[in-house]
Structure formats: structure tokens, C-alpha cells
Amino acid sequence: MALKDGGKNFLIKRRLFWMSVKALPKWFGFKQIYELKDKHLKADTLLRLMCKSAKEIRDPVNDKSWRDMIYEALLEAVENGNKEFFIEIIKYNPQLLWIFEAVSGRNLFQLAVVFRKEKIFNLIHGLDNRKVALLRSLDKDNNNILHIVAYLSPRPDHLSKISGSALKMQREIRWYMEVKSLVSEREVVQKNNEKMTPRQVFEVSHEPLRKEGEEWMKYTATACSFVAALIATVTFQAIFTVPGGYDETLGKPLLLRDLHFTAFIISDSLAFFTSCTSVLIFLSILTARYSFDDFIVSLPRKMIFGLAILFFSIASLLVGFITALSSTMRQKPTLVVPMKPLAALPVLLFLMLQYPLLKEMISSTYGKRLFHRDTKSWLELPGQDQHANVTSVYVGSSHSQHSVNSHRSQ
């Protein structure tokens, strides 16, 4: 029995040992790294095979076999913003630039606008004269690319990561302004089948989002102005009820020469003036026109300054409280010292709750540009003819041919 039990224990220990050895790569992250590397190699191999197949396609319209291999993959790359895949496929067969989605009749860059994939759309700057033809193309409803960007995207996930309806509205306007800067005045005033210009389409389709942004800004400004007004009231009253009281004979504060008292006066004054300033800023937000263009810079800038000044006001108020407490309780500093770290708690809480929003507003308004106009050519492979026959790419589709002819006749 003892030998049998010993054998079982040995087997159990050996099994546990090998299980631990197998789990080590997972614990240290080696397994995840290996799996990611393996996926990357497989994706790279698949991409090379697809590039080889794309290079052999001579007629993207009449050659039906290419659809199963390239068409869906290319459209999915645009929809998901896979810039690397898009570039490699198009490099090997620039004719694929001119394919369009069957239902809507939109080309690849128009689809990039629909799904708000700026990485794909930015590539249009690296094209030559083909860029003009792609931008002037019309879909089945006679929408040009400015009409298309004027509609809300059918996939709202591109706005789900943005905080606040006002910033969502700002992002949509930036897309519209970017596309508008690339088209001619003819496209700006052109009408679609619904007899609407791009600006009219934008205002109609984005009106619900504009109202949501207005309500969000007003709600935030109202809440913040209430806090700022409360701080202004408290600090105004505190300046006339100074710690330690007044000398009844001279009318001077008894702690006038105390450093803590001086710090209290300074911090209380700063809290009062900054809170009054933030109230005025938030009032200007409440009385704004809330036009579409106001969401680009004007309203976000006011909210940024209002929140930043309000934060400074709260910090000054807490500093004033601690200095007043230190001034009146200077005989018992042991009671004041534990209170000082607690004063930082509201400031830290304000940072935790409001800093992400403030950071996002600053980044969205003054940060890195969403669009990059890199005009460096990315299309041609080494040894490839850089002057492609642009007119040949339209003959494959009656819709595309009609689209180009309509532009040439205008």
C-alpha cells in the first residue's frame, strides 16, 4: 500500500510540475508574444498571396474570380481602417483604386469618408491627378464626396469613444471642413437627387446631434457655474470674517503680521476672483448661439478655460482653508498637520472626475491634427509607370463612366 501511494504521489507531483512548466510562458507573457508573432506572420503571408493575385488581375470588372479574393477584403480593409493592407494591395494593382461598392456606387475613398477612417482618407493626398477624379466621383444618388461626409455615419462606433455630444459634433464638423477644403466650389454648391447641397444635408442630418451638444454644454456650464458662484459667495464673506478677529480699537486684524494670515488673504482673494471669472465664462456658454461652427473652437475653448479656472478656484479655496486653520490653531500644530493631506482630497477627486474630459477637449481643440496632408507618393512600386492611364479605369462600369462624363460636361 505504501509503495502504491508513493507511486500515485510521484505521478501527481510530476503532472503538477509539467503543468507549472507549461504555464510559465503564459505567466511571463511569452505565449501571448508568440501568438501575436504567429498571427502577424500568417497575416503577412496571406497579404503577399493576395498581392500576387491582385497583380494578375487585368480587368477588375469582367474578371469575376477576383471578387472572392480581393474585393471583399479590400472593402473590409477600408471599413476597418487597415491602412497597411490597403496600401500593399493597391500598390500591386492600382486599377483597384477605381472599384466601387455595388449597392451605393461609392469608391474606396468615399467609403473611407462614410466610415470616418481618416488613415485611409489621408492617403488621397499621396495620389497624383487621380485624386481629382476620385474626389469628383458621384454615387448612385448623385452625392459627391462632400454630400457623403455631410451624412451621419451608419456606424456610430467612431463617436462612441468621444466624451460628450459637443466633442462629437466638433469631430463631425472637422470631417466636413477637411473634405470641403479638397473639393472645388462646384462641389460645394452641387445638389444631389434630393435637390440638397452638402451644407443643407449636413445641417439636416446633424441637427439632433447639435441639439444634444447644446444640452450637454448648457448642463455642464450650469452645474459648474453653480459651484463657482458658491465659492465666490463663501470667499467674499470670509474676507470680512478673518481668522483671529479684529482689534476693536484700531480695527486691524489681530493676526495681520502672521505669515499664515497673509497666505490666507492671498489664497482667498485668488479663489474669489477666479470663481467670478469662471462664472462669467460659463454664462457666456449659456448665452451662446450654438450654431454648427461654434462647436469647432468657440464653445470648447470657453469650456476649457472655464473648467481650468474653476479648478484653480477650488484649489485656492482649500489652500485658504488650511492657512486660516493654521493661523487660528498655531498653538496646537498637531491638530492642523493631519488636516493638510485631507485638503488635497477634493482636488484629487476633481482631477479624477474632470481631468479626462478636460484633457480630451484640449487634445481635440488644440492637439494633434486628425488629418495629415502628406503629399508623398505611396502608390507606385519601384520600376512601375508613374503616369497611369487614368481614363481606362472608368470603362469597367456604366455607373462610373456616367459619373465621370457628368463631371466633364459640367
Short mmCIF file of C-alpha atoms in Angstrom, two decimals:
data_model
loop_
_atom_site.label_atom_id
_atom_site.label_comp_id
_atom_site.label_asym_id
_atom_site.label_seq_id
_atom_site.Cartn_x
_atom_site.Cartn_y
_atom_site.Cartn_z
CA MET A 1 0.00 0.00 0.00
CA ALA A 2 2.79 2.38 0.90
CA LEU A 3 4.53 1.75 -2.42
CA LYS A 4 1.27 2.23 -4.31
CA ASP A 5 0.55 5.52 -2.52
CA GLY A 6 4.09 6.67 -3.13
CA GLY A 7 3.73 5.96 -6.86
CA LYS A 8 0.50 7.94 -7.03
CA ASN A 9 2.07 10.88 -5.24
CA PHE A 10 5.01 10.80 -7.63
CA LEU A 11 2.70 10.86 -10.66
CA ILE A 12 0.68 13.72 -9.19
CA LYS A 13 3.82 15.73 -8.43
CA ARG A 14 5.22 15.11 -11.91
CA ARG A 15 1.94 16.17 -13.51
CA LEU A 16 1.84 19.34 -11.40
CA PHE A 17 5.46 20.05 -12.31
CA TRP A 18 4.83 19.83 -16.06
CA MET A 19 1.64 21.86 -15.74
CA SER A 20 3.66 24.57 -14.00
CA VAL A 21 6.34 24.45 -16.68
CA LYS A 22 3.70 24.83 -19.42
CA ALA A 23 2.09 27.72 -17.56
CA LEU A 24 5.35 29.66 -17.17
CA PRO A 25 5.29 31.16 -20.70
CA LYS A 26 1.73 32.33 -20.12
CA TRP A 27 2.62 33.88 -16.75
CA PHE A 28 5.55 35.82 -18.22
CA GLY A 29 3.70 36.82 -21.38
CA PHE A 30 5.83 34.71 -23.72
CA LYS A 31 2.84 32.79 -25.03
CA GLN A 32 0.93 35.96 -25.93
CA ILE A 33 4.00 37.35 -27.70
CA TYR A 34 4.43 34.11 -29.64
CA GLU A 35 0.75 34.04 -30.63
CA LEU A 36 0.88 37.67 -31.79
CA LYS A 37 4.04 36.97 -33.79
CA ASP A 38 2.46 33.88 -35.32
CA LYS A 39 -0.67 35.83 -36.29
CA HIS A 40 1.47 38.56 -37.81
CA LEU A 41 3.44 36.06 -39.92
CA LYS A 42 0.26 34.35 -41.11
CA ALA A 43 -1.34 37.70 -41.96
CA ASP A 44 1.81 38.76 -43.82
CA THR A 45 1.82 35.51 -45.80
CA LEU A 46 -1.86 35.92 -46.69
CA LEU A 47 -1.27 39.53 -47.72
CA ARG A 48 1.57 38.52 -50.05
CA LEU A 49 -0.61 35.87 -51.69
CA MET A 50 -3.41 38.38 -52.17
CA CYS A 51 -0.97 40.93 -53.61
CA LYS A 52 0.22 38.32 -56.08
CA SER A 53 -3.39 37.59 -57.07
CA ALA A 54 -4.17 41.31 -57.34
CA LYS A 55 -1.21 41.83 -59.65
CA GLU A 56 -2.57 39.22 -62.06
CA ILE A 57 -6.00 40.90 -62.35
CA ARG A 58 -6.26 42.65 -65.70
CA ASP A 59 -9.95 43.53 -65.82
CA PRO A 60 -11.42 44.16 -62.33
CA VAL A 61 -14.96 44.35 -63.76
CA ASN A 62 -15.22 41.37 -66.12
CA ASP A 63 -12.94 39.05 -64.17
CA LYS A 64 -15.39 37.60 -61.63
CA SER A 65 -12.86 35.39 -59.84
CA TRP A 66 -11.14 38.38 -58.29
CA ARG A 67 -14.18 39.31 -56.17
CA ASP A 68 -13.81 36.34 -53.84
CA MET A 69 -10.11 37.07 -53.38
CA ILE A 70 -9.71 40.82 -53.31
CA TYR A 71 -12.96 42.77 -53.47
CA GLU A 72 -14.46 41.92 -50.08
CA ALA A 73 -11.07 42.03 -48.36
CA LEU A 74 -10.34 45.49 -49.76
CA LEU A 75 -13.73 46.87 -48.73
CA GLU A 76 -13.31 45.39 -45.28
CA ALA A 77 -9.86 46.98 -45.01
CA VAL A 78 -11.43 50.37 -45.74
CA GLU A 79 -14.26 49.79 -43.28
CA ASN A 80 -11.81 48.85 -40.51
CA GLY A 81 -9.17 51.45 -41.38
CA ASN A 82 -6.46 48.89 -42.20
CA LYS A 83 -4.05 51.28 -43.88
CA GLU A 84 -1.16 48.83 -44.37
CA PHE A 85 -3.31 46.21 -46.10
CA PHE A 86 -4.93 48.87 -48.30
CA ILE A 87 -1.58 50.30 -49.43
CA GLU A 88 0.00 46.95 -50.25
CA ILE A 89 -2.96 45.70 -52.30
CA ILE A 90 -3.32 48.94 -54.28
CA LYS A 91 0.42 49.13 -54.92
CA TYR A 92 0.37 45.82 -56.75
CA ASN A 93 -2.64 46.77 -58.86
CA PRO A 94 -3.51 50.50 -58.99
CA GLN A 95 -6.56 49.63 -61.12
CA LEU A 96 -8.25 48.56 -57.88
CA LEU A 97 -8.40 52.21 -56.85
CA TRP A 98 -11.36 52.58 -59.15
CA ILE A 99 -13.60 49.83 -57.85
CA PHE A 100 -16.81 50.88 -56.17
CA GLU A 101 -19.26 49.36 -53.72
CA ALA A 102 -22.08 47.72 -55.66
CA VAL A 103 -25.05 48.95 -53.61
CA SER A 104 -24.16 52.63 -53.20
CA GLY A 105 -21.79 53.10 -56.13
CA ARG A 106 -19.16 54.75 -53.93
CA ASN A 107 -15.42 54.45 -54.45
CA LEU A 108 -12.93 53.45 -51.77
CA PHE A 109 -12.20 56.95 -50.52
CA GLN A 110 -15.88 57.81 -50.38
CA LEU A 111 -16.36 54.69 -48.25
CA ALA A 112 -13.49 55.82 -46.03
CA VAL A 113 -15.43 59.05 -45.52
CA VAL A 114 -18.62 57.12 -44.74
CA PHE A 115 -16.90 55.08 -42.03
CA ARG A 116 -14.78 58.06 -40.86
CA LYS A 117 -11.45 56.28 -41.39
CA GLU A 118 -9.01 59.15 -41.54
CA LYS A 119 -5.97 56.88 -42.01
CA ILE A 120 -7.39 55.66 -45.31
CA PHE A 121 -8.71 59.05 -46.39
CA ASN A 122 -5.35 60.76 -45.74
CA LEU A 123 -3.82 58.55 -48.45
CA ILE A 124 -5.65 60.55 -51.11
CA HIS A 125 -3.05 63.31 -50.71
CA GLY A 126 -0.35 60.93 -51.95
CA LEU A 127 -2.05 60.44 -55.32
CA ASP A 128 -1.37 62.41 -58.49
CA ASN A 129 -4.04 63.63 -60.93
CA ARG A 130 -6.13 60.57 -59.99
CA LYS A 131 -7.04 62.40 -56.79
CA VAL A 132 -9.21 64.90 -58.68
CA ALA A 133 -11.21 62.20 -60.44
CA LEU A 134 -11.78 60.28 -57.21
CA LEU A 135 -12.95 63.40 -55.39
CA ARG A 136 -15.36 64.37 -58.19
CA SER A 137 -16.95 60.94 -58.47
CA LEU A 138 -20.70 60.67 -57.79
CA ASP A 139 -22.57 57.78 -56.19
CA LYS A 140 -25.92 56.35 -57.36
CA ASP A 141 -27.85 59.17 -55.68
CA ASN A 142 -25.67 61.85 -57.31
CA ASN A 143 -23.98 62.57 -54.00
CA ASN A 144 -20.47 63.93 -54.30
CA ILE A 145 -17.92 63.26 -51.57
CA LEU A 146 -18.97 66.41 -49.68
CA HIS A 147 -22.58 65.19 -49.64
CA ILE A 148 -21.36 61.84 -48.33
CA VAL A 149 -19.41 63.30 -45.42
CA ALA A 150 -22.40 65.52 -44.61
CA TYR A 151 -24.45 62.46 -43.67
CA LEU A 152 -24.01 60.84 -40.28
CA SER A 153 -22.01 57.64 -40.47
CA PRO A 154 -24.12 54.45 -40.39
CA ARG A 155 -21.60 53.11 -37.90
CA PRO A 156 -21.80 55.23 -34.72
CA ASP A 157 -18.88 53.38 -33.10
CA HIS A 158 -16.43 56.03 -34.34
CA LEU A 159 -18.12 58.51 -31.96
CA SER A 160 -18.62 56.12 -29.03
CA LYS A 161 -15.11 56.75 -27.68
CA ILE A 162 -15.60 60.54 -27.65
CA SER A 163 -16.88 62.10 -24.42
CA GLY A 164 -19.78 64.50 -24.68
CA SER A 165 -22.06 65.34 -27.58
CA ALA A 166 -20.29 68.68 -28.12
CA LEU A 167 -16.99 66.96 -28.92
CA LYS A 168 -18.81 64.50 -31.18
CA MET A 169 -20.28 67.46 -33.04
CA GLN A 170 -16.82 69.01 -33.25
CA ARG A 171 -15.40 65.82 -34.79
CA GLU A 172 -18.15 65.70 -37.43
CA ILE A 173 -17.60 69.36 -38.38
CA ARG A 174 -13.85 68.77 -38.69
CA TRP A 175 -14.52 65.94 -41.14
CA TYR A 176 -16.84 68.14 -43.18
CA MET A 177 -14.37 71.05 -43.25
CA GLU A 178 -11.48 68.78 -44.26
CA VAL A 179 -13.35 67.32 -47.22
CA LYS A 180 -14.65 70.77 -48.19
CA SER A 181 -11.08 72.08 -48.37
CA LEU A 182 -10.24 69.45 -51.01
CA VAL A 183 -13.12 69.98 -53.44
CA SER A 184 -13.88 72.85 -55.77
CA GLU A 185 -16.61 75.44 -55.36
CA ARG A 186 -18.70 73.48 -57.86
CA GLU A 187 -18.95 70.51 -55.47
CA VAL A 188 -19.79 72.82 -52.56
CA VAL A 189 -22.98 74.11 -54.25
CA GLN A 190 -23.80 70.96 -56.21
CA LYS A 191 -27.20 69.34 -55.50
CA ASN A 192 -27.98 65.63 -55.24
CA ASN A 193 -31.15 63.76 -56.22
CA GLU A 194 -32.90 65.25 -53.20
CA LYS A 195 -32.13 68.76 -54.50
CA MET A 196 -29.94 69.50 -51.48
CA THR A 197 -26.48 71.00 -51.27
CA PRO A 198 -23.86 69.39 -48.99
CA ARG A 199 -24.32 72.10 -46.36
CA GLN A 200 -28.07 71.54 -46.29
CA VAL A 201 -27.54 67.79 -45.94
CA PHE A 202 -25.11 68.36 -43.09
CA GLU A 203 -27.43 70.67 -41.16
CA VAL A 204 -30.45 68.38 -41.53
CA SER A 205 -28.67 65.14 -40.65
CA HIS A 206 -26.67 66.63 -37.76
CA GLU A 207 -29.43 68.71 -36.17
CA PRO A 208 -30.21 66.06 -33.49
CA LEU A 209 -26.52 65.84 -32.59
CA ARG A 210 -26.28 69.64 -32.46
CA LYS A 211 -29.19 69.76 -30.01
CA GLU A 212 -27.58 67.07 -27.88
CA GLY A 213 -24.34 69.04 -27.87
CA GLU A 214 -26.19 72.21 -26.87
CA GLU A 215 -27.94 70.45 -23.99
CA TRP A 216 -24.67 68.87 -22.84
CA MET A 217 -22.81 72.18 -22.87
CA LYS A 218 -25.62 74.00 -21.04
CA TYR A 219 -25.97 71.29 -18.41
CA THR A 220 -22.22 71.25 -17.74
CA ALA A 221 -21.99 75.05 -17.69
CA THR A 222 -24.96 75.34 -15.31
CA ALA A 223 -23.51 72.83 -12.84
CA CYS A 224 -20.06 74.43 -12.93
CA SER A 225 -21.38 77.99 -12.64
CA PHE A 226 -23.36 76.96 -9.54
CA VAL A 227 -20.17 75.66 -7.91
CA ALA A 228 -18.24 78.77 -8.93
CA ALA A 229 -20.95 81.09 -7.57
CA LEU A 230 -20.94 79.19 -4.28
CA ILE A 231 -17.17 79.60 -3.99
CA ALA A 232 -17.45 83.32 -4.77
CA THR A 233 -20.07 83.75 -2.03
CA VAL A 234 -18.03 81.89 0.59
CA THR A 235 -14.75 83.63 -0.20
CA PHE A 236 -16.39 87.07 -0.27
CA GLN A 237 -17.83 86.51 3.19
CA ALA A 238 -14.58 85.02 4.53
CA ILE A 239 -12.58 88.15 3.75
CA PHE A 240 -14.68 90.14 6.26
CA THR A 241 -14.61 87.46 8.97
CA VAL A 242 -10.88 86.92 9.07
CA PRO A 243 -9.40 84.30 11.41
CA GLY A 244 -8.42 85.67 14.83
CA GLY A 245 -10.86 88.61 14.64
CA TYR A 246 -10.15 92.37 14.66
CA ASP A 247 -8.59 94.79 17.12
CA GLU A 248 -11.58 96.72 18.49
CA THR A 249 -9.51 99.88 18.95
CA LEU A 250 -7.64 100.07 15.65
CA GLY A 251 -9.91 97.87 13.54
CA LYS A 252 -6.95 95.87 12.25
CA PRO A 253 -6.83 92.07 12.11
CA LEU A 254 -5.10 90.65 15.18
CA LEU A 255 -3.06 88.22 13.06
CA LEU A 256 -2.02 90.79 10.47
CA ARG A 257 1.71 90.03 10.83
CA ASP A 258 1.27 86.26 10.76
CA LEU A 259 2.53 84.53 7.59
CA HIS A 260 -0.38 82.11 7.60
CA PHE A 261 -2.79 85.04 7.67
CA THR A 262 -1.05 86.63 4.67
CA ALA A 263 -1.30 83.35 2.79
CA PHE A 264 -4.99 83.18 3.70
CA ILE A 265 -5.69 86.65 2.30
CA ILE A 266 -3.87 85.85 -0.96
CA SER A 267 -5.50 82.45 -1.50
CA ASP A 268 -8.96 83.73 -0.55
CA SER A 269 -8.64 86.65 -2.97
CA LEU A 270 -7.47 84.35 -5.76
CA ALA A 271 -10.36 81.97 -5.11
CA PHE A 272 -12.84 84.85 -5.23
CA PHE A 273 -11.54 86.43 -8.44
CA THR A 274 -11.10 83.14 -10.30
CA SER A 275 -14.55 81.90 -9.30
CA CYS A 276 -16.11 85.15 -10.53
CA THR A 277 -14.19 84.78 -13.80
CA SER A 278 -15.37 81.20 -14.28
CA VAL A 279 -18.98 82.28 -13.60
CA LEU A 280 -18.73 84.84 -16.40
CA ILE A 281 -17.23 82.25 -18.77
CA PHE A 282 -19.97 79.73 -18.05
CA LEU A 283 -22.60 82.44 -18.51
CA SER A 284 -21.15 83.15 -21.95
CA ILE A 285 -21.59 79.45 -22.76
CA LEU A 286 -25.22 79.55 -21.64
CA THR A 287 -25.96 82.57 -23.85
CA ALA A 288 -24.09 81.35 -26.97
CA ARG A 289 -25.84 80.93 -30.33
CA TYR A 290 -24.90 77.26 -30.66
CA SER A 291 -24.51 77.34 -34.40
CA PHE A 292 -22.69 74.46 -36.06
CA ASP A 293 -19.49 76.47 -36.46
CA ASP A 294 -19.44 77.39 -32.76
CA PHE A 295 -18.64 73.77 -31.91
CA ILE A 296 -15.31 73.88 -33.74
CA VAL A 297 -13.34 76.17 -31.40
CA SER A 298 -15.51 78.77 -29.68
CA LEU A 299 -17.58 76.60 -27.33
CA PRO A 300 -14.84 74.05 -26.49
CA ARG A 301 -12.37 76.86 -25.78
CA LYS A 302 -14.78 78.52 -23.35
CA MET A 303 -15.42 75.23 -21.58
CA ILE A 304 -11.68 74.51 -21.32
CA PHE A 305 -10.92 77.89 -19.75
CA GLY A 306 -13.98 77.67 -17.51
CA LEU A 307 -13.06 74.24 -16.11
CA ALA A 308 -9.38 75.15 -15.70
CA ILE A 309 -10.16 78.37 -13.83
CA LEU A 310 -12.76 76.61 -11.69
CA PHE A 311 -10.17 74.00 -10.71
CA PHE A 312 -7.74 76.77 -9.73
CA SER A 313 -10.51 78.40 -7.71
CA ILE A 314 -11.24 75.19 -5.79
CA ALA A 315 -7.54 74.68 -5.10
CA SER A 316 -7.19 78.27 -3.83
CA LEU A 317 -10.24 77.82 -1.61
CA LEU A 318 -8.72 74.75 0.02
CA VAL A 319 -5.38 76.49 0.49
CA GLY A 320 -7.21 79.37 2.15
CA PHE A 321 -8.98 76.97 4.49
CA ILE A 322 -5.73 75.30 5.57
CA THR A 323 -3.91 78.61 6.08
CA ALA A 324 -6.81 80.01 8.12
CA LEU A 325 -6.82 76.86 10.22
CA SER A 326 -3.06 77.07 10.71
CA SER A 327 -3.35 80.72 11.69
CA THR A 328 -6.03 80.21 14.34
CA MET A 329 -4.62 76.92 15.66
CA ARG A 330 -0.95 77.85 15.61
CA GLN A 331 -0.69 76.98 19.31
CA LYS A 332 -1.66 73.37 18.54
CA PRO A 333 0.01 72.41 15.26
CA THR A 334 -0.56 68.71 15.93
CA LEU A 335 -4.24 69.24 15.16
CA VAL A 336 -3.54 71.01 11.87
CA VAL A 337 -0.94 68.66 10.39
CA PRO A 338 -3.35 65.70 9.89
CA MET A 339 -5.84 68.03 8.18
CA LYS A 340 -3.45 69.16 5.44
CA PRO A 341 -3.44 65.88 3.45
CA LEU A 342 -7.24 65.81 3.63
CA ALA A 343 -7.36 69.20 1.89
CA ALA A 344 -5.82 67.59 -1.19
CA LEU A 345 -8.63 65.03 -1.39
CA PRO A 346 -11.21 67.30 -3.13
CA VAL A 347 -8.56 68.49 -5.58
CA LEU A 348 -7.58 64.92 -6.44
CA LEU A 349 -11.24 63.95 -6.76
CA PHE A 350 -11.89 66.86 -9.12
CA LEU A 351 -8.87 65.81 -11.21
CA MET A 352 -10.03 62.20 -11.37
CA LEU A 353 -13.55 63.15 -12.45
CA GLN A 354 -12.96 66.15 -14.71
CA TYR A 355 -9.38 65.85 -15.96
CA PRO A 356 -10.15 63.15 -18.60
CA LEU A 357 -12.82 65.40 -20.11
CA LEU A 358 -10.61 68.48 -19.92
CA LYS A 359 -7.70 66.59 -21.49
CA GLU A 360 -9.88 65.30 -24.32
CA MET A 361 -11.25 68.77 -25.03
CA ILE A 362 -7.75 70.28 -25.14
CA SER A 363 -6.48 67.47 -27.36
CA SER A 364 -9.47 67.71 -29.69
CA THR A 365 -9.31 71.50 -29.99
CA TYR A 366 -5.59 72.30 -29.83
CA GLY A 367 -3.87 68.92 -30.06
CA LYS A 368 -2.54 66.79 -32.90
CA ARG A 369 -4.33 67.18 -36.22
CA LEU A 370 -6.76 64.46 -37.19
CA PHE A 371 -5.82 64.78 -40.85
CA HIS A 372 -2.30 64.80 -42.30
CA ARG A 373 -1.67 66.12 -45.78
CA ASP A 374 1.35 64.04 -46.72
CA THR A 375 1.72 64.52 -50.46
CA LYS A 376 4.49 61.93 -50.76
CA SER A 377 3.52 59.33 -53.35
CA TRP A 378 2.82 55.88 -51.91
CA LEU A 379 1.19 54.22 -54.90
CA GLU A 380 3.95 53.21 -57.30
CA LEU A 381 6.21 50.22 -56.83
CA PRO A 382 9.86 50.50 -57.95
CA GLY A 383 10.01 50.42 -61.74
CA GLN A 384 6.27 50.99 -62.14
CA ASP A 385 4.96 53.58 -64.57
CA GLN A 386 4.05 56.62 -62.53
CA HIS A 387 1.75 58.02 -65.22
CA ALA A 388 -1.10 55.53 -65.17
CA ASN A 389 -3.82 55.74 -67.78
CA VAL A 390 -6.49 57.40 -65.70
CA THR A 391 -9.24 57.21 -68.31
CA SER A 392 -9.00 53.42 -68.63
CA VAL A 393 -10.17 52.83 -65.10
CA TYR A 394 -13.69 54.13 -65.76
CA VAL A 395 -14.69 51.93 -68.65
CA GLY A 396 -15.47 48.94 -66.49
CA SER A 397 -18.70 50.29 -65.04
CA SER A 398 -21.55 52.13 -66.65
CA HIS A 399 -22.17 53.94 -63.37
CA SER A 400 -18.57 55.09 -63.06
CA GLN A 401 -18.49 56.11 -66.70
CA HIS A 402 -21.66 58.17 -66.21
CA SER A 403 -20.16 59.70 -63.11
CA VAL A 404 -17.09 60.95 -64.93
CA ASN A 405 -18.95 62.10 -68.01
CA SER A 406 -21.32 64.14 -65.88
CA HIS A 407 -18.37 65.91 -64.28
CA ARG A 408 -16.68 66.60 -67.58
CA SER A 409 -19.84 68.12 -69.00
CA GLN A 410 -20.34 70.47 -66.05
#
